[in-house]
XYZ file of C-alpha atoms in Angstrom:
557
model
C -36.159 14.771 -66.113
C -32.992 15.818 -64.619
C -30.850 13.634 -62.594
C -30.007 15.799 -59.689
C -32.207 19.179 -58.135
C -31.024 21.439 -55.425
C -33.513 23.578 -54.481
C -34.221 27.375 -52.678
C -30.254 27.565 -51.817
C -28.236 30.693 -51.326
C -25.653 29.539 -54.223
C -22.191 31.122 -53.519
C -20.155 29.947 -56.951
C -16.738 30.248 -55.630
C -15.945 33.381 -57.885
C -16.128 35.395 -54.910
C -19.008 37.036 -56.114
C -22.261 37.800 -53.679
C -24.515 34.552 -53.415
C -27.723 34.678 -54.841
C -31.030 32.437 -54.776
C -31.373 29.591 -57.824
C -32.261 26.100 -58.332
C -28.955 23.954 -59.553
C -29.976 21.162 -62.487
C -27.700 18.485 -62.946
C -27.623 15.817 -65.751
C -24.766 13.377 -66.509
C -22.619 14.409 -63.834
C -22.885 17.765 -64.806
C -24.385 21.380 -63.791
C -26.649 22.168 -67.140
C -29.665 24.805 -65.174
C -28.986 27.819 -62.613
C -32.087 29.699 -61.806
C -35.929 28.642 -61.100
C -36.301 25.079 -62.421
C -39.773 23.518 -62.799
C -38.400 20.338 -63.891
C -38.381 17.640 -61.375
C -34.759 15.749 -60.322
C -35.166 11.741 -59.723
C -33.275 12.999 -56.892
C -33.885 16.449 -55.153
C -32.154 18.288 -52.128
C -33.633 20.474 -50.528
C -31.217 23.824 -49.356
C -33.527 26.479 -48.227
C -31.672 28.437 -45.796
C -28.249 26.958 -46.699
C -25.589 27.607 -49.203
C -24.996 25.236 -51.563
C -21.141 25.730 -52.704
C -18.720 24.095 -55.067
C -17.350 21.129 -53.037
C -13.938 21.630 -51.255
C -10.578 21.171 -52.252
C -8.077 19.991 -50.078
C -4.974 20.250 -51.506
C -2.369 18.884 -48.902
C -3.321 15.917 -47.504
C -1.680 11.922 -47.449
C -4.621 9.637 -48.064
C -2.493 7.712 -50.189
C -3.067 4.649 -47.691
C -6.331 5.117 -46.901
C -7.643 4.936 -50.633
C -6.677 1.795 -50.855
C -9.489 0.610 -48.116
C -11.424 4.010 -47.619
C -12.981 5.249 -51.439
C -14.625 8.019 -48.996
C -11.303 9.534 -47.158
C -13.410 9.583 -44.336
C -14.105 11.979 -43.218
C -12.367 14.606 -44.701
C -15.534 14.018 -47.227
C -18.584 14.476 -45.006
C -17.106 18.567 -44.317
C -17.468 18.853 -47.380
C -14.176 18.357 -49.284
C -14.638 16.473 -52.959
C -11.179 16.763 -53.753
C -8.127 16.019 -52.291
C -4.317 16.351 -53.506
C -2.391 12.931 -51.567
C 1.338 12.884 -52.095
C 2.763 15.744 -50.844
C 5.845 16.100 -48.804
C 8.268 13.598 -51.287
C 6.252 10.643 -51.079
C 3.337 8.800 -52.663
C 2.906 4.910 -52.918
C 3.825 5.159 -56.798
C 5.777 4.600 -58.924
C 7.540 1.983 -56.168
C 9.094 -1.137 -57.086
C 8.400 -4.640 -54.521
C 11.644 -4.683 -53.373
C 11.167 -0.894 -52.030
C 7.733 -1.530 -50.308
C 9.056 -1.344 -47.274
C 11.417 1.597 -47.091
C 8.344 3.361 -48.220
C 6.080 2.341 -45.392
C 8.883 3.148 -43.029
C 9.607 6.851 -44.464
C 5.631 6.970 -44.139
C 5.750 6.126 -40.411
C 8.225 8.020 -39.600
C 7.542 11.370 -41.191
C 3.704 10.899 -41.082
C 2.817 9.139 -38.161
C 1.508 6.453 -40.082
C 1.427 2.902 -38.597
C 3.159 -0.030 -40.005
C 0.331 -2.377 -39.250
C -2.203 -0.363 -41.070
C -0.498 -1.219 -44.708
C 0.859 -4.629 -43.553
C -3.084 -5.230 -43.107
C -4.962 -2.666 -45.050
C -3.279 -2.687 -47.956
C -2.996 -5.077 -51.147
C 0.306 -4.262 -53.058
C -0.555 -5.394 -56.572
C 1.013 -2.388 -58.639
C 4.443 -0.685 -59.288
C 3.997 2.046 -61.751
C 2.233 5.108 -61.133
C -0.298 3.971 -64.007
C -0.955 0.767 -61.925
C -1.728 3.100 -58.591
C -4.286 5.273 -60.597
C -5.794 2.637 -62.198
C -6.123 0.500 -58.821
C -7.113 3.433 -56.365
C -9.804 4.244 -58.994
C -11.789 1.104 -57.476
C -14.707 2.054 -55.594
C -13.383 5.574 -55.001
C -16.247 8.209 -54.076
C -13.820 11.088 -53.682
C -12.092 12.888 -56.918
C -8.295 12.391 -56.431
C -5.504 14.392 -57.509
C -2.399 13.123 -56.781
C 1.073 14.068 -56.447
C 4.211 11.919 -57.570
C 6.961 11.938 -54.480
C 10.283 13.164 -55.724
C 11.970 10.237 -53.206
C 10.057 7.894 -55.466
C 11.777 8.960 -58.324
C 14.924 8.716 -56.793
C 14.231 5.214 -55.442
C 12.900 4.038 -58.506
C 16.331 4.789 -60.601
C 18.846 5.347 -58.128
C 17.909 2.360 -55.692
C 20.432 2.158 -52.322
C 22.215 5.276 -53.980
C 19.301 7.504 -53.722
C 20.175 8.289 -50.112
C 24.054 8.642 -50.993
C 24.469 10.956 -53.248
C 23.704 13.235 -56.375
C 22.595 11.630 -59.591
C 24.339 11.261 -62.904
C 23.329 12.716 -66.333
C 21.821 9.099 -67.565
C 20.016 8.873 -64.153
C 18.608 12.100 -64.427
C 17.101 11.536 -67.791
C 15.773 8.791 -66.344
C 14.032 10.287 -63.602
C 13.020 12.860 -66.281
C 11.386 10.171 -68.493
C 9.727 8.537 -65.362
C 8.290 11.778 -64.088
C 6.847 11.890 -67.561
C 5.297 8.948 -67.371
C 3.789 9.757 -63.980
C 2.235 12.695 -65.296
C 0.930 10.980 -68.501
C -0.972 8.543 -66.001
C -2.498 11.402 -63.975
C -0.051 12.999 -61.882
C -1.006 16.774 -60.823
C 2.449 17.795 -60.318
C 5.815 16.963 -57.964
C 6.628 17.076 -54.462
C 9.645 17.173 -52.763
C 10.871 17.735 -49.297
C 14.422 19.552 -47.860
C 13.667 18.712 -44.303
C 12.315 15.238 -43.726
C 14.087 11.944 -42.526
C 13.267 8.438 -43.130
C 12.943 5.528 -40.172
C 16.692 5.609 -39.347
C 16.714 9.436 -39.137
C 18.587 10.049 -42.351
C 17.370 12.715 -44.689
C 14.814 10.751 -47.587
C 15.919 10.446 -51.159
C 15.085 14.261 -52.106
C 16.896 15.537 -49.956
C 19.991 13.934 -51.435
C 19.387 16.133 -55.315
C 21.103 19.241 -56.159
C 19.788 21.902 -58.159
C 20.725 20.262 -61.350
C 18.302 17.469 -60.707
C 15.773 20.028 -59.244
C 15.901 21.652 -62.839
C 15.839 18.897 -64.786
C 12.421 17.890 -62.951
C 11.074 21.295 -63.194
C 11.831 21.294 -67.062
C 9.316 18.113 -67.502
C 6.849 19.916 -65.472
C 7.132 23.381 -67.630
C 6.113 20.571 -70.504
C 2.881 19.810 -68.868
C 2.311 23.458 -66.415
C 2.241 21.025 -63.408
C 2.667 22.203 -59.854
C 5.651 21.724 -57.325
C 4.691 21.512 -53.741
C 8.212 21.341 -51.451
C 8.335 21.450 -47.743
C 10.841 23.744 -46.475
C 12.887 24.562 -43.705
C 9.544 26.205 -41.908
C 11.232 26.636 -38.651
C 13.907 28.933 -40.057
C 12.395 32.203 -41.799
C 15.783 33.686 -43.143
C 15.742 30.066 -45.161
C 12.240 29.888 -45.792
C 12.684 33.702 -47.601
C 15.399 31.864 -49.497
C 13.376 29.058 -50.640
C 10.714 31.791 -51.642
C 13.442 33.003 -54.089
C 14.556 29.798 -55.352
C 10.907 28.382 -56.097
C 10.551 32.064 -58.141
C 13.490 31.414 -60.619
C 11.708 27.579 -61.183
C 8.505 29.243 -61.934
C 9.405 31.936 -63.884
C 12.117 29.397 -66.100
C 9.562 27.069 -66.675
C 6.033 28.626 -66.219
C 5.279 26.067 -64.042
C 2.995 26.855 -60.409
C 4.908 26.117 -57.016
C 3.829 26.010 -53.641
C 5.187 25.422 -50.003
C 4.027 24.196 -46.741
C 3.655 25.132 -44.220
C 3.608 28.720 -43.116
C 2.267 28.693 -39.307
C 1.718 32.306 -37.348
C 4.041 31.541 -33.968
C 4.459 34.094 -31.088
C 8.156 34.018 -31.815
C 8.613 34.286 -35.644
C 5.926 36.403 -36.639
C 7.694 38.866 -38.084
C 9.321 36.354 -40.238
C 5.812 35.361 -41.193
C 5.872 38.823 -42.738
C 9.216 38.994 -44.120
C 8.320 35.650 -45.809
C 5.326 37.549 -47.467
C 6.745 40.881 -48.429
C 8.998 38.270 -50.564
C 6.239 36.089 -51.680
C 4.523 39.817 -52.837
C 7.662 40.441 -54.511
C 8.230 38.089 -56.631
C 4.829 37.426 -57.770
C 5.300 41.207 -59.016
C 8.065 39.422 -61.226
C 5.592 36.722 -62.515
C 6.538 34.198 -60.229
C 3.759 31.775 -58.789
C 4.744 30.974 -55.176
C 1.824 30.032 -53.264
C 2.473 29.429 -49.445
C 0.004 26.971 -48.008
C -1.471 28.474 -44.728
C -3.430 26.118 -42.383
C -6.379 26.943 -40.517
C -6.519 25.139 -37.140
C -4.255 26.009 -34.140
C -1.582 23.596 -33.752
C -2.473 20.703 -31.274
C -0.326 17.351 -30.546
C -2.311 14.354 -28.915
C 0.778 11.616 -27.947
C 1.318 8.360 -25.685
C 4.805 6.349 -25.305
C 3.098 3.404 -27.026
C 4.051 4.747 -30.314
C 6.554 7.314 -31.496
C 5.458 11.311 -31.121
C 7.347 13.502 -33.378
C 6.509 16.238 -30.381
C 9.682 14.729 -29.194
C 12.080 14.404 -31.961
C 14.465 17.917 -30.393
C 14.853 15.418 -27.276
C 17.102 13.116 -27.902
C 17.493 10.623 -25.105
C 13.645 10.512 -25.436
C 12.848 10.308 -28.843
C 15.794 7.576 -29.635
C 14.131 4.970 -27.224
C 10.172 5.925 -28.558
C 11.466 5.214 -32.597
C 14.143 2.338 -32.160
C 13.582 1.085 -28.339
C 10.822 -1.603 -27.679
C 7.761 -1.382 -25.594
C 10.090 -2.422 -22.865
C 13.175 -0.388 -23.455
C 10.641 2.512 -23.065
C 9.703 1.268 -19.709
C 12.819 0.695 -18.616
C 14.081 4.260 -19.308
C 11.077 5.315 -17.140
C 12.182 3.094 -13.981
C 15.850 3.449 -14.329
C 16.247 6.196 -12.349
C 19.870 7.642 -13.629
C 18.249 7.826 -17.075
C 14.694 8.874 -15.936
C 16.375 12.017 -14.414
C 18.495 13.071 -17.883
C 15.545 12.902 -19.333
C 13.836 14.945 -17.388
C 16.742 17.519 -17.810
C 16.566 17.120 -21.126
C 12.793 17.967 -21.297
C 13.477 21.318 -19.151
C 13.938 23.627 -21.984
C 10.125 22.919 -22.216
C 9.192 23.773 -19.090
C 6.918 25.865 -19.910
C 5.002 23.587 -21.871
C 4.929 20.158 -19.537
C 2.403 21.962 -16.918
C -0.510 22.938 -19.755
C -0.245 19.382 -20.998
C -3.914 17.766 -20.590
C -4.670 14.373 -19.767
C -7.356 12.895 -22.074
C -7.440 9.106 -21.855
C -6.380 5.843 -19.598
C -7.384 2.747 -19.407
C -7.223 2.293 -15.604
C -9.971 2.734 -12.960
C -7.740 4.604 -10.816
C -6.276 7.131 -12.866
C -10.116 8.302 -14.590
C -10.012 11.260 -11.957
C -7.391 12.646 -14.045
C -8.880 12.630 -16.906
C -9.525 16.764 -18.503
C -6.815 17.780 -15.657
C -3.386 19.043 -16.660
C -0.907 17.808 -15.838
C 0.320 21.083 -13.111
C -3.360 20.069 -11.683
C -2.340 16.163 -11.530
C 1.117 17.091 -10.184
C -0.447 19.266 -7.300
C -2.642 16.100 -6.477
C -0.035 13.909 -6.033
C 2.674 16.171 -4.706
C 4.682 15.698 -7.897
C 6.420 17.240 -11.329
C 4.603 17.868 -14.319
C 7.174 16.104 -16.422
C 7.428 13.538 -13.123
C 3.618 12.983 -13.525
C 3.661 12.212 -17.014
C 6.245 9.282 -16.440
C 4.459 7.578 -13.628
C 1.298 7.668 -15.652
C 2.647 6.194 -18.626
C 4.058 3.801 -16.619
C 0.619 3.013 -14.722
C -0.717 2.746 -17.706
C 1.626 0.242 -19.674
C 2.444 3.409 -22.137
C -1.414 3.255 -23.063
C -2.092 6.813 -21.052
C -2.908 10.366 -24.187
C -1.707 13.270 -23.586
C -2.965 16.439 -25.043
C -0.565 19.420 -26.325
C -3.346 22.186 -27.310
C -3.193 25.246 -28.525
C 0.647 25.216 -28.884
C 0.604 27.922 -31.935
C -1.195 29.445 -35.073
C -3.467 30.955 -32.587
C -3.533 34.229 -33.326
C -6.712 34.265 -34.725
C -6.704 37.798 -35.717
C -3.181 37.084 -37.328
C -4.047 34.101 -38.808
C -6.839 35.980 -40.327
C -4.875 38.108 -41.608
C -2.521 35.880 -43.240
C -5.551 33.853 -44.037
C -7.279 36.542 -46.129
C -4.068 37.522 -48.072
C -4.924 37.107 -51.817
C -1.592 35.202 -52.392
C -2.260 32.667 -49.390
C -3.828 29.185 -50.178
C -5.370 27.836 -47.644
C -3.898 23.698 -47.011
C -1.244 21.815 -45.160
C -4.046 19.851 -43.479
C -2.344 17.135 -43.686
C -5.482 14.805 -43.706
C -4.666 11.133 -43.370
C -1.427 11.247 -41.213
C -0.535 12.039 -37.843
C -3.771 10.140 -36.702
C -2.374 9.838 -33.613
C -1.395 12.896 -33.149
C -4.153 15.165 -33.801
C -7.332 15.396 -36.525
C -7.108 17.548 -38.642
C -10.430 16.677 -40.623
C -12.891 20.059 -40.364
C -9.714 22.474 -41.813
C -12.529 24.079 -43.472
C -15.448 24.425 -41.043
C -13.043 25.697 -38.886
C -12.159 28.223 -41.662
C -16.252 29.647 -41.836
C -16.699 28.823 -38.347
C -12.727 30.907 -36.618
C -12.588 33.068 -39.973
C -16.205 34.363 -41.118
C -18.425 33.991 -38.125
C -16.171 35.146 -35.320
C -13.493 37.271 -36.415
C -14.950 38.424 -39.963
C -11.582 38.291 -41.193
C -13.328 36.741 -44.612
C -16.537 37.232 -46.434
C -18.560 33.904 -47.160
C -17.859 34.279 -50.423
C -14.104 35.266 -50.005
C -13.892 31.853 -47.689
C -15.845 29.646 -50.342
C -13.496 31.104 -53.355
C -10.334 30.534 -51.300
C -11.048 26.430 -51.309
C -12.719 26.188 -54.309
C -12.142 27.987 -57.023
C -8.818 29.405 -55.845
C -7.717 26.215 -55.329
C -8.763 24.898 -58.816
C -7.301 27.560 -60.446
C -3.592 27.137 -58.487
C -3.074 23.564 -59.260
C -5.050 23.487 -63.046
C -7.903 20.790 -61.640
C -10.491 21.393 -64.980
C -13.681 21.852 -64.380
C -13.982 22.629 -61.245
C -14.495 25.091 -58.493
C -17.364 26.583 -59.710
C -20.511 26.822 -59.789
C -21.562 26.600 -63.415
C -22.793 25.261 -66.709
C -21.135 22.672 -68.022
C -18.827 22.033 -65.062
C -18.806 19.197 -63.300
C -21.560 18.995 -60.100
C -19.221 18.663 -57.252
C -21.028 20.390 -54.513
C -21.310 21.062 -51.111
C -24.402 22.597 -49.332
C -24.181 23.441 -45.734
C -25.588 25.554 -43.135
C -23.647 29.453 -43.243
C -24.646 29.563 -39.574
C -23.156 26.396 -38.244
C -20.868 25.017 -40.228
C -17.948 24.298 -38.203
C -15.550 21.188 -36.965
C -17.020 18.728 -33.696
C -14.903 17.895 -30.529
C -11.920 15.496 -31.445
C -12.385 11.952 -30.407
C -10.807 8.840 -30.816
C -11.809 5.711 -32.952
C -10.760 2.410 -33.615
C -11.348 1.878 -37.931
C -7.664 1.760 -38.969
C -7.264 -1.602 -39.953
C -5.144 -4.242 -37.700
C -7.214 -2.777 -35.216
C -5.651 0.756 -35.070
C -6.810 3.741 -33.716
C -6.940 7.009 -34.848
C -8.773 11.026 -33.835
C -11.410 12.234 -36.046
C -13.822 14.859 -35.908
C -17.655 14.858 -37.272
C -18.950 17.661 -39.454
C -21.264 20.087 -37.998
C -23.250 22.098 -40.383
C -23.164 20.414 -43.546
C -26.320 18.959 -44.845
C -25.412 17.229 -48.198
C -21.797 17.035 -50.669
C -22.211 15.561 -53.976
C -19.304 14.165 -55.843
C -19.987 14.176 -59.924
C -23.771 15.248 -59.569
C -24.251 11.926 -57.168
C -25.106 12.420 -53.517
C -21.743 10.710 -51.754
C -22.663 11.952 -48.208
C -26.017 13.348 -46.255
C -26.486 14.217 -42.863
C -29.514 11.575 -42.690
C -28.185 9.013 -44.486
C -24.530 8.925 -43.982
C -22.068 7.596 -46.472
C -23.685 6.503 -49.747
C -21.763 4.555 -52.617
C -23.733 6.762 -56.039
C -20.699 8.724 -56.159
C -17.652 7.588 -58.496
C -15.083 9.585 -57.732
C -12.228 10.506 -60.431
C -8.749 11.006 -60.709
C -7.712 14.690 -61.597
C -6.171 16.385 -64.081
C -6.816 12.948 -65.637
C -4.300 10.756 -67.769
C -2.947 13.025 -70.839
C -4.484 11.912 -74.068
C-alpha cells in the first residue's frame, strides 16, 4: 500500500512542459508512481479538475521570527508555498551572540516592520550559532526551510561595536570567512547582504560598513560550496542598480557562485530604467554571469497608523523622527502643536498627490465608522477640511489607533509587469513574507501570479507560471530534490483549482504574540499542499501537524 494517492489531476511538473492526466504514488516521503495507479494510498486526495503542482517556493521572505512559534509560516503555507528562503536583506537570527540580541531585534524592527514585543514574547533565545538555530527551528516545523546567513551577523559576530565603524582587518576577515563556513556546514543556502538599509538609530547596518575586499573574501567561501548571494540594492536609483548588475557579474563569474537582487518594481517614472537594468542583466548572463533580479508580483500597497512607525514616511523627516524615537505622546503632541503641525504638513506637500487617494480602513470610534472605505479627499470634503489635515485629526480622534490605506501606489502595470514577469531571466520573489505585517500582506504572491498573470492578462502559460516558482526556483538557489514532479523526488506538492486560484481581501488579525496584530490574506483556490508526501494543509481540514518540514540544502556531510 502506498502512503499517499492523488488522484484524476491535471499534473503540471514544473518543467514547463504541457500538463497531462496521472495518478501521483508516494511512499516514504517520496514520489515513486506517475500514471494510472490501482494501488490504494492509506491516504488519498482526490484532484479531478485541479492541477496538482510541485509545491511553491518562496524565496524572499523573513519568517525567521515566526518559526520560532509558527512551524506552518502561516499562511504563506495554505497558497501553497512548501518552501521558503528567511534571511534575506543582511539579517537572520543566527549566528548572534546574547549580548547582541537586542541590536538584532531592533535592526529587525526597523528595517522590517517587525515589533519588539513579538520576540520579547514569542520568542525563546536558547541558541547562538547558526547550528543551534537550525537545529532549534527544526522543532515542530511543517514547512521546508532554507535559510540565509545575514552578512551583518557576520560582522557582529567578529567585529562587535566596530562592525558599524569601519572596514575589517585581514585576521577579522578570515574570521568571518571561517564563520560563514561554518554557517553553511550547518545548512545555510547562501549569503545576504544589504547596501541600503539602516538599523534603529538610522545608521547604515553592519554590511553596509564592508568594502569589496570583504565582499570577496565572502564570495570566495561561497564559490567553495556554489551558494547563492542575495543583496538588496540601491532599487530607487537605476544608473546604480545597472552598476550593481555589473558588480554581482564579476562575483559570479570569479567564483561560480549564483547571485540575486531585490527588488526590481515596474514604476511610472523609472520604467525605462527597468529596461536598462535588463538589457544589462541579458548582457552579462551572455558572459556566464548568474544575476537573477527578483521581481514581485503584487502592486505595491502600504497599510499605516501613528501608533507604530511606517517606513511610508521615512523621506519626511519632521514626521518620521517623532513616529521611530518620539513616544505615543510626543506623536500627539506634534499633532496639536500647531507651529509644528503646519511644517509638517509642508513637509508632506511634495506628496500631494498621494494624501487625497489615501483610504480609510479602520477606527475604533463610533463616530468616525462613516468614514470607513472613504478617502481621505471624500472625508476632507465632509468635513470641510485637508486631506493631509484630515488624516491628523483622525489620528488624533483616534488615540493614533485610526489605518490608513496607500493602494495601488506602483508595480501596476500589469501588462508591464507581465512582461517583466515572463522574462526567462526574472525570478519571481521579494515577497517579503513575515515582515511589514503592519504594513501590508503580502501572503498570496503566487495566486496573485495565476490569478493577474495567467487568467487575466495571459502574460504566462500555466505551465510557464508553475515552472517559474518551482522548478526555476529550485534550480537558482541548488534546493535538491525539488521542484518537480518526479520519481524519486521528494512529494512536496500543491494541488489547486487552475480556475480560481488567487489571493482573498486583506484583513487584519490579532495572532502575533503579546497580543499583536498583523494583515493576512486566505487562499482561494487551493484544495490541498503536502509537505514531504504528508498532507500539512486542506481546505476542509485546515492546518494539520503530519508534515515535518526540513531544512534545505541540508547540513554538509
Amino acid at each position: 500500500m502506498l502512503d499517499l494517492v492523488i488522484r484524476n489531476g491535471l499534473v503540471v511538473d514544473g518543467s514547463g512542459l504541457p500538463g497531462y492526466s496521472a495518478d501521483i504514488g508516494v511512499r516514504k516521503g517520496r514520489i515513486v508512481k506517475i500514471g494510472q495507479i490501482a494501488e490504494a494510498g492509506r491516504e488519498e486526495v482526490d484532484a479531478t479538475g485541479k492541477v496538482v503542482s510541485p509545491g511553491f517556493i518562496d524565496p524572499h521572505t523573513h519568517f525567521d521570527a515566526q518559526l520560532l512559534w509558527d512551524g506552518f509560516a502561516k499562511p504563506a503555507l495554505a497558497h501553497g508555498v512548501t518552501t521558503v528562503v528567511p534571511g534575506n536583506c543582511s539579517l537572520s537570527l543566527a549566528p548572534l551572540k546574547a549580548k547582541h540580541r537586542m541590536k538584532l531585534v531592533g535592526m529587525f524592527n526597523q528595517i522590517e516592520e517587525m515589533p519588539r514585543i513579538a520576540f520579547e514574547t514569542g520568542v525563546e533565545w536558547n541558541w547562538e550559532t547558526f547550528d543551534e538555530y537550525v537545529k532549534r527551528i527544526s522543532k515542530n516545523l511543517s514547512i521546508n526551510v532554507a535559510p540565509l546567513v545575514g552578512h551583518s551577523l557576520l560582522r557582529l559576530w567578529v567585529m562587535e561595536e566596530a562592525s558599524m565603524q569601519r572596514t575589517a582587518t585581514p585576521s577579522e576577515l578570515r574570521a568571518m570567512q571561517d564563520l560563514l563556513r561554518q554557517c553553511l556546514d550547518a545548512g545555510a543556502v547562501g549569503l545576504s547582504t544589504s547596501f541600503v538599509d539602516m538599523d534603529e538609530t538610522l545608521q547604515p547596518v553592519p554590511s553596509r560598513y564592508a568594502d569589496q575586499t570583504e565582499l570577496h573574501a565572502l564570495c570566495e567561501v561561497l564559490g567553495e560550496y556554489g551558494r547563492m548571494l542575495q543583496i538588496v540594492p540601491e532599487f530607487y536609483d537605476p544608473d546604480i542598480t545597472v552598476a550593481r548588475v555589473d558588480q554581482l557579474a564579476e562575483l559570479s563569474i570569479q567564483y561560480g557562485i549564483p547571485t540575486t537582487f531585490s527588488p526590481l518594481f515596474v514604476n511610472a517614472d523609472n520604467s525605462n530604467g527597468v529596461d536598462r537594468v535588463m538589457r544589462r542583466v541579458d548582457q552579462q548572463f551572455a558572459r556566464g554571469a548568474r544575476v537573477w533580479p527578483q521581481v514581485q508580483t503584487r502592486p505595491i500597497d502600504i497599510s499605516f497608523c501613528f501608533a507604530v512607525p511606517s517606513l511610508l514616511f521615512i523621506r519626511f523627516p519632521s514626521w518620521y523622527r517623532v513616529m521611530r524615537f518620539g513616544s505615543h505622546q510626543d506623536i500627539v503632541n506634534a499633532f496639536r502643536d500647531a507651529e509644528q503641525r503646519q511644517k509638517m504638513i509642508a513637509e508632506a506637500s511634495m506628496l500631494n498627490g498621494l494624501w487625497p487617494r489615501l483610504v480609510l480602513r479602520q477606527v475604533n470610534t463610533e463616530a468616525n465608522q462613516q468614514y470607513v472605505g472613504k478617502t481621505l479627499a471624500e472625508i476632507a470634503e465632509l468635513r470641510q477640511s485637508t486631506p493631509v489635515d484630515v488624516m491628523i485629526d483622525l489620528s488624533l480622534e483616534e488615540d493614533l489607533d485610526a489605518h490608513f490605506l496607500a493602494g495601488d501606489m506602483a508595480h501596476n502595470d500589469y501588462p508591464r509587469v507581465g512582461a517583466l514577469l515572463s522574462h526567462p531571466r526574472v525570478h519571481v520573489g521579494a515577497s517579503d513574507g513575515g515582515a511589514h505585517i503592519l504594513s501590508f500582506s503580502t501572503y498570496g504572491d503566487t495566486g496573485f501570479l495565476f490569478s493577474k498573470f495567467v487568467r487575466d492578462t495571459g502574460s504566462l502559460t500555466l505551465e510557464g507560471a508553475v515552472k517559474k516558482i518551482t522548478a526555476d526556483t529550485a534550480n537558482i538557489w541548488g534546493i535538491p530534490e525539488r521542484g518537480l514532479l518526479q520519481k524519486g523526488y521528494v512529494a512536496d506538492i500543491a494541488v489547486f483549482d487552475a480556475a480560481a486560484i488567487d489571493r482573498g481581501p486583506e484583513y487584519y488579525v490579532q495572532d502575533v504574540p503579546g497580543d499583536g496584530s498583523r494583515y493576512v490574506r486566505d487562499a482561494v483556490g487551493v484544495d490541498t499542499v503536502i509537505v514531504g508526501g504528508h498532507v500539512a494543509w486542506n481546505r476542509s481540514t485546515g492546518y494539520r501537524n503530519d508534515a515535518q518540514g526540513v531544512v534545505l540544502p541540508g547540513a554538509v556531510v
